[in-house]
Amino acid sequence: MTRLRALLWDVDGTIAETERDGHRVAFNLAFDAWGLPWHWDETRYGELLRVTGGRERILHDMSTRADAPASPADRVELARALHANKNAIYGKLVRDGGMPLRDGVLELMRQCRARDLRMGIATTTSRANVEVLLHAALGEHWDDWFAAIVCAEDVARKKPDPEVYLRALESLGTAPNAAAAIEDSPNGVDAARAAGIPVIVTRSAYFVDAKFEGALAVGPGFDSRRYWQPPTRATNASDDPVRLVDIENWHARSATITRPICT
Ligand code: XBP
Ligand code: MG
C-alpha cells in the first residue's frame, strides 16, 4: 500500500465558494465598468464553468453573442482587458469583504501541517487570485503552507488537461499514487485522474448534482462526514468534520479498488 505523502488542493469552489461569490460577481462588475450590457446570472455562469480560465470563458461567451466585436483580434484584446479588470475587482472584493474558506478546509490544512503532510495548490485560476484569497485566510506567510503552488500562468493547457497536476507532482517529487487531489468540478477530477492522482470531491455550489467519474470519494463538504460516499471508516460521530484520517483511509482504498465510485 502506498502511503499518502501529499495533498493537492484545487482552489475555486474547493477551498472557497469563489466562483459563485467572487469571480461571477467580479466579471459582471467588469462588464459594467466597460459599459457592456452583459450579465452572467448564476445559471449562465454554471454553464460557462465548463470552460476553464476566465479569459477563455469571456472569449467563449463572445462566440455566442451578436453584440461582441466582429474581428477575432478585437475579441482577444477585449477579453484580455476585461479579464485583467475582473481580476483587479475580484482582488478588491476578497480584500475588502473577505471570502471565507469552506467549512472544514482550514481544519484539514492545519492537520496536514501538524502531521508534516505536504500540501500543494493545483489551480487554473490566476496566481494573483490565489494570493489574495490565501493571504486573507492564512495570513502573510500563507505560501509557507504549500510545498508547491501551480497556477494558470505556469501551464500551457488548463484543466481538464493534467498539466497543472503533473507540474505539482514534479515540483513535490511525489508519485501520482502517493498523492490525493481535492476537487469540486468534473474538469478538475478529469485533470487529476489524467495525471494518475486519486481524487476526493467536495461538491461546490455549482456542482451539487454533477456526475463524477472515477473519484475515490464524493461528499457535500468537509464540515461533516454525513452523506459522503463511500462512508468514512473512522469511528467518530458521523456529523464530525471530515479529518485527515478519513482522507488517508479513502486514499488507502485507491490501491485496492478496481472500480472507483461514480456518483
Ligand atoms: C477555476 C477556473 C478559473 C476561475 C477564474 O479554476 O477555471 O478560471 O473561474 O479565474 P480552479 P481566472 O477550480 O482550478 O481553481 O479568471 O483567473 O481564470
Ligand atoms: Mg474548482
XYZ file of C-alpha atoms and ligand atoms in Angstrom, residues 10-14 19 159 183-185 188 204 207, ligand 2:
14
model
C -7.812 22.871 -6.192
C -8.790 26.462 -5.326
C -12.029 27.789 -6.841
C -15.044 26.019 -5.438
C -12.894 23.669 -3.357
C -16.954 31.075 -8.343
C -7.826 21.694 -16.677
C -11.524 18.894 -6.333
C -15.056 20.215 -6.785
C -15.661 20.042 -10.551
C -10.805 19.188 -12.081
C -19.375 23.101 -4.528
C -21.659 21.002 -8.921
Mg -12.564 24.156 -8.772
